Tab-separated table of C-alpha atoms and ligand atoms in Angstrom:
chain	number	residue	atom	x	y	z
A	204	MET	CA	0.000	0.000	0.000
A	205	ALA	CA	1.415	3.357	-0.956
A	206	GLU	CA	2.218	5.709	1.825
A	207	ASP	CA	1.836	9.412	1.779
A	208	PRO	CA	4.794	10.855	3.668
A	209	ALA	CA	3.384	14.366	3.611
A	210	PRO	CA	1.478	15.598	6.630
A	211	ALA	CA	-2.218	15.950	5.962
A	212	GLU	CA	-2.198	19.718	6.132
A	213	ALA	CA	0.763	20.059	3.825
A	214	SER	CA	-0.829	17.754	1.288
A	215	GLY	CA	-3.716	20.108	0.756
A	216	ARG	CA	-6.131	17.355	1.513
A	217	GLY	CA	-6.972	18.797	4.839
A	218	PRO	CA	-7.226	17.178	8.213
A	219	VAL	CA	-10.442	15.689	9.442
A	220	ALA	CA	-9.475	16.124	13.043
A	221	GLU	CA	-12.932	17.220	14.045
A	222	ALA	CA	-14.599	14.138	12.686
A	223	THR	CA	-15.069	12.831	16.175
A	224	GLY	CA	-17.907	11.506	18.221
A	225	GLY	CA	-19.374	14.960	18.454
A	226	GLY	CA	-20.484	14.740	14.872
A	227	SER	CA	-18.998	18.067	13.911
A	228	ALA	CA	-18.945	18.886	10.237
A	229	ALA	CA	-15.325	19.701	9.498
A	230	GLU	CA	-14.643	20.318	5.864
A	231	ALA	CA	-11.871	18.475	4.127
A	232	PRO	CA	-10.847	20.920	1.398
A	233	GLY	CA	-11.492	19.443	-1.980
A	234	ARG	CA	-12.962	16.368	-0.415
A	235	GLY	CA	-16.373	17.541	0.697
A	236	PRO	CA	-17.741	17.173	4.205
A	237	ALA	CA	-15.757	14.947	6.511
A	238	ALA	CA	-18.405	14.594	9.176
A	239	VAL	CA	-19.167	11.381	10.937
A	240	PRO	CA	-21.985	9.710	9.017
A	241	PRO	CA	-25.339	9.475	10.795
A	242	LEU	CA	-25.411	6.644	13.317
A	243	PRO	CA	-27.510	3.783	11.932
A	244	SER	CA	-30.170	2.059	13.984
A	245	ASP	CA	-29.229	-0.894	16.180
A	246	ALA	CA	-30.900	-3.162	13.645
A	247	VAL	CA	-28.672	-1.887	10.862
A	248	LEU	CA	-25.576	-2.119	13.049
A	249	GLY	CA	-26.559	-5.705	13.755
A	250	GLU	CA	-26.843	-6.407	10.037
A	251	TRP	CA	-23.412	-4.908	9.445
A	252	MET	CA	-21.942	-6.976	12.253
A	253	ALA	CA	-23.518	-10.092	10.761
A	254	LEU	CA	-21.456	-9.410	7.628
A	255	ALA	CA	-18.318	-9.082	9.738
A	256	LEU	CA	-19.195	-12.282	11.591
A	257	ALA	CA	-19.523	-14.131	8.299
A	258	GLU	CA	-16.008	-12.992	7.429
A	259	ALA	CA	-14.796	-14.114	10.853
A	260	ARG	CA	-16.251	-17.595	10.396
A	261	SER	CA	-14.566	-17.932	7.022
A	262	ALA	CA	-11.205	-17.460	8.754
A	263	LEU	CA	-11.691	-20.811	10.468
A	264	SER	CA	-11.140	-22.596	7.159
A	265	THR	CA	-7.449	-21.683	7.233
A	266	GLY	CA	-6.949	-22.074	10.961
A	267	ASP	CA	-6.925	-18.348	11.476
A	268	VAL	CA	-8.276	-16.690	14.581
A	269	PRO	CA	-11.884	-15.870	13.661
A	270	VAL	CA	-11.979	-12.099	13.361
A	271	GLY	CA	-13.813	-10.417	10.497
A	272	ALA	CA	-14.376	-6.878	9.299
A	273	VAL	CA	-16.255	-4.899	6.707
A	274	VAL	CA	-15.924	-1.294	5.583
A	275	LEU	CA	-19.060	0.548	4.486
A	276	ASP	CA	-19.266	3.850	2.706
A	277	ARG	CA	-21.426	6.738	3.832
A	278	ASP	CA	-24.451	5.181	2.148
A	279	GLY	CA	-23.983	1.850	3.864
A	280	THR	CA	-22.608	0.046	0.828
A	281	VAL	CA	-19.899	-2.496	1.563
A	282	ILE	CA	-16.636	-1.361	-0.046
A	283	GLY	CA	-14.236	-3.655	1.761
A	284	ARG	CA	-14.235	-7.041	3.433
A	285	GLY	CA	-11.533	-8.712	5.404
A	286	ARG	CA	-10.877	-11.568	7.699
A	287	ASN	CA	-7.838	-12.519	9.668
A	288	GLU	CA	-5.365	-14.087	7.237
A	289	ARG	CA	-2.193	-14.302	9.292
A	290	GLU	CA	-1.910	-18.056	8.989
A	291	LEU	CA	-3.098	-18.125	5.387
A	292	HIS	CA	-0.446	-15.703	4.198
A	293	ARG	CA	2.095	-16.039	7.032
A	294	ASP	CA	1.664	-12.305	7.397
A	295	PRO	CA	1.701	-10.698	10.843
A	296	THR	CA	-0.085	-7.608	9.484
A	297	ALA	CA	-2.967	-9.477	7.845
A	298	HIS	CA	-5.535	-8.629	10.472
A	299	ALA	CA	-9.152	-8.391	9.346
A	300	GLU	CA	-9.244	-4.614	9.634
A	301	VAL	CA	-6.098	-4.082	7.559
A	302	VAL	CA	-7.320	-6.466	4.873
A	303	ALA	CA	-10.701	-4.706	4.741
A	304	LEU	CA	-9.130	-1.240	4.672
A	305	ARG	CA	-6.871	-2.221	1.805
A	306	GLU	CA	-9.810	-3.540	-0.170
A	307	ALA	CA	-11.859	-0.410	0.527
A	308	ALA	CA	-9.004	1.867	-0.511
A	309	ALA	CA	-8.534	-0.137	-3.703
A	310	ALA	CA	-12.264	0.022	-4.423
A	311	THR	CA	-12.444	3.770	-3.960
A	312	GLY	CA	-9.027	4.531	-5.415
A	313	ASP	CA	-8.159	6.566	-2.365
A	314	TRP	CA	-6.224	5.854	0.821
A	315	GLN	CA	-8.508	8.245	2.680
A	316	LEU	CA	-11.917	6.884	3.629
A	317	PRO	CA	-13.423	9.917	5.342
A	318	GLY	CA	-17.081	8.891	5.189
A	319	ALA	CA	-16.629	5.224	5.916
A	320	THR	CA	-17.492	3.025	8.842
A	321	LEU	CA	-15.338	0.051	9.786
A	322	VAL	CA	-17.186	-2.792	11.486
A	323	VAL	CA	-15.115	-5.511	13.150
A	324	THR	CA	-15.968	-8.418	15.413
A	325	LEU	CA	-13.161	-7.717	17.903
A	326	GLU	CA	-11.828	-4.521	19.409
A	327	PRO	CA	-8.984	-3.328	17.150
A	328	CYS	CA	-5.390	-3.852	18.267
A	329	VAL	CA	-2.708	-1.154	18.256
A	330	MET	CA	-1.700	-1.873	14.659
A	331	CYS	CA	-5.255	-1.792	13.350
A	332	ALA	CA	-6.117	1.322	15.321
A	333	GLY	CA	-3.143	2.944	13.643
A	334	ALA	CA	-4.352	1.821	10.233
A	335	ILE	CA	-7.865	3.114	10.988
A	336	LEU	CA	-6.430	6.499	11.952
A	337	ALA	CA	-4.246	6.539	8.858
A	338	ALA	CA	-7.304	5.912	6.674
A	339	ARG	CA	-9.195	8.794	8.350
A	340	ILE	CA	-12.076	6.507	9.201
A	341	PRO	CA	-14.561	8.522	11.267
A	342	ARG	CA	-16.402	5.666	12.987
A	343	VAL	CA	-15.550	2.174	14.174
A	344	VAL	CA	-18.127	-0.347	15.313
A	345	PHE	CA	-16.844	-3.434	17.087
A	346	GLY	CA	-18.257	-6.485	18.792
A	347	ALA	CA	-16.254	-8.069	21.595
A	348	TRP	CA	-13.788	-6.285	23.827
A	349	ASP	CA	-10.203	-7.480	23.808
A	350	GLU	CA	-8.929	-6.975	27.322
A	351	LYS	CA	-5.470	-8.276	26.396
A	352	ALA	CA	-4.648	-6.237	23.317
A	353	GLY	CA	-7.468	-3.805	22.598
A	354	ALA	CA	-6.600	-0.290	21.476
A	355	ALA	CA	-10.104	1.165	21.400
A	356	GLY	CA	-10.804	1.452	25.092
A	357	SER	CA	-9.338	-1.628	26.781
A	358	VAL	CA	-5.560	-1.604	27.090
A	359	HIS	CA	-5.228	1.559	25.010
A	360	ASP	CA	-7.645	4.018	23.484
A	361	LEU	CA	-5.770	5.222	20.439
A	362	LEU	CA	-8.922	5.889	18.442
A	363	ARG	CA	-10.032	8.578	20.885
A	364	ASP	CA	-6.654	9.895	21.971
A	365	ARG	CA	-7.062	13.644	22.141
A	366	ARG	CA	-3.345	14.143	21.512
A	367	LEU	CA	-3.808	12.873	17.975
A	368	GLN	CA	-5.059	14.960	15.092
A	369	HIS	CA	-7.695	12.486	13.980
A	370	ARG	CA	-10.141	10.889	16.358
A	371	VAL	CA	-12.688	8.212	15.781
A	372	GLU	CA	-16.170	7.658	17.095
A	373	VAL	CA	-16.353	4.208	18.674
A	374	VAL	CA	-19.474	2.095	18.986
A	375	ALA	CA	-18.666	-0.972	21.088
A	376	GLY	CA	-20.431	-4.150	22.031
A	377	ILE	CA	-22.549	-4.824	18.933
A	378	GLU	CA	-23.355	-8.570	18.931
A	379	ALA	CA	-20.570	-8.847	21.499
A	380	ASP	CA	-21.613	-12.262	22.810
A	381	GLU	CA	-21.662	-13.887	19.391
A	382	CYS	CA	-18.357	-12.269	18.404
A	383	GLY	CA	-16.709	-13.309	21.666
A	384	ASP	CA	-18.156	-16.831	21.670
A	385	LEU	CA	-16.670	-17.448	18.249
A	386	LEU	CA	-13.232	-16.641	19.629
A	387	THR	CA	-13.737	-18.517	22.876
A	388	ARG	CA	-14.744	-21.673	21.022
A	389	PHE	CA	-11.751	-21.347	18.723
A	390	PHE	CA	-9.265	-21.106	21.552
A	391	ARG	CA	-10.872	-23.976	23.437
A	392	GLU	CA	-9.881	-26.356	20.692
A	393	PRO	CA	-6.978	-28.631	21.638
A	394	GLY	CA	-3.561	-27.318	20.802
A	395	ARG	CA	-4.463	-23.648	20.832
A	396	GLY	CA	-1.896	-21.671	22.708
A	397	LEU	CA	-3.029	-18.177	23.456
A	398	GLY	CA	-6.507	-17.752	24.780
A	399	TYR	CA	-9.081	-15.074	24.550
A	400	ASP	CA	-10.851	-13.482	27.476
A	401	ALA	CA	-13.698	-11.235	26.536
A	402	GLY	CA	-14.024	-8.164	28.636
A	403	ASP	CA	-17.190	-7.822	30.636
A	404	ARG	CA	-18.459	-4.308	30.018
B	759	ZN	ZN1	-5.350	-5.803	14.595
């Protein structure tokens, strides 16, 4: 994935630092409004999470930890799908979120996804939170908490770190039981090393 070494402000693309949970309507010059999209109903969020869960289940076929993600544009159209592919590709960076972000960026032809929502079955880790920030995603919806490695409110809260230029609205706990159970069952299988303990929030 190509990187843009230039700071956002110097690139002329404009920061979307105000695209936070407050729903402010910061303008990204040349890019149109960069506001957080309207929050969908719980029913719609559940439908989106069902798509992410389907991705997570597909990861089981390659022995990967079942985590899945989808990226939706402002209109709710899926523009990226991903599931954990670390084992499949022997790639430590092939987390569901990164895979989905790459697909969404390829689909839109833009590394910035300012109107998009990323939906993932498990709280993003530090790496994925970094990728989400880099993509200027304004909202993340996740299922289960990850008390061991979460970077969206558990161990860290990078997505809402006020020291950073871009901040992300976080909607947690959507279909959390189903998302967590999938992981718990996976790690209960014989021979699995590291476990998963869902946070109770
Ligand atoms: Zn991750």
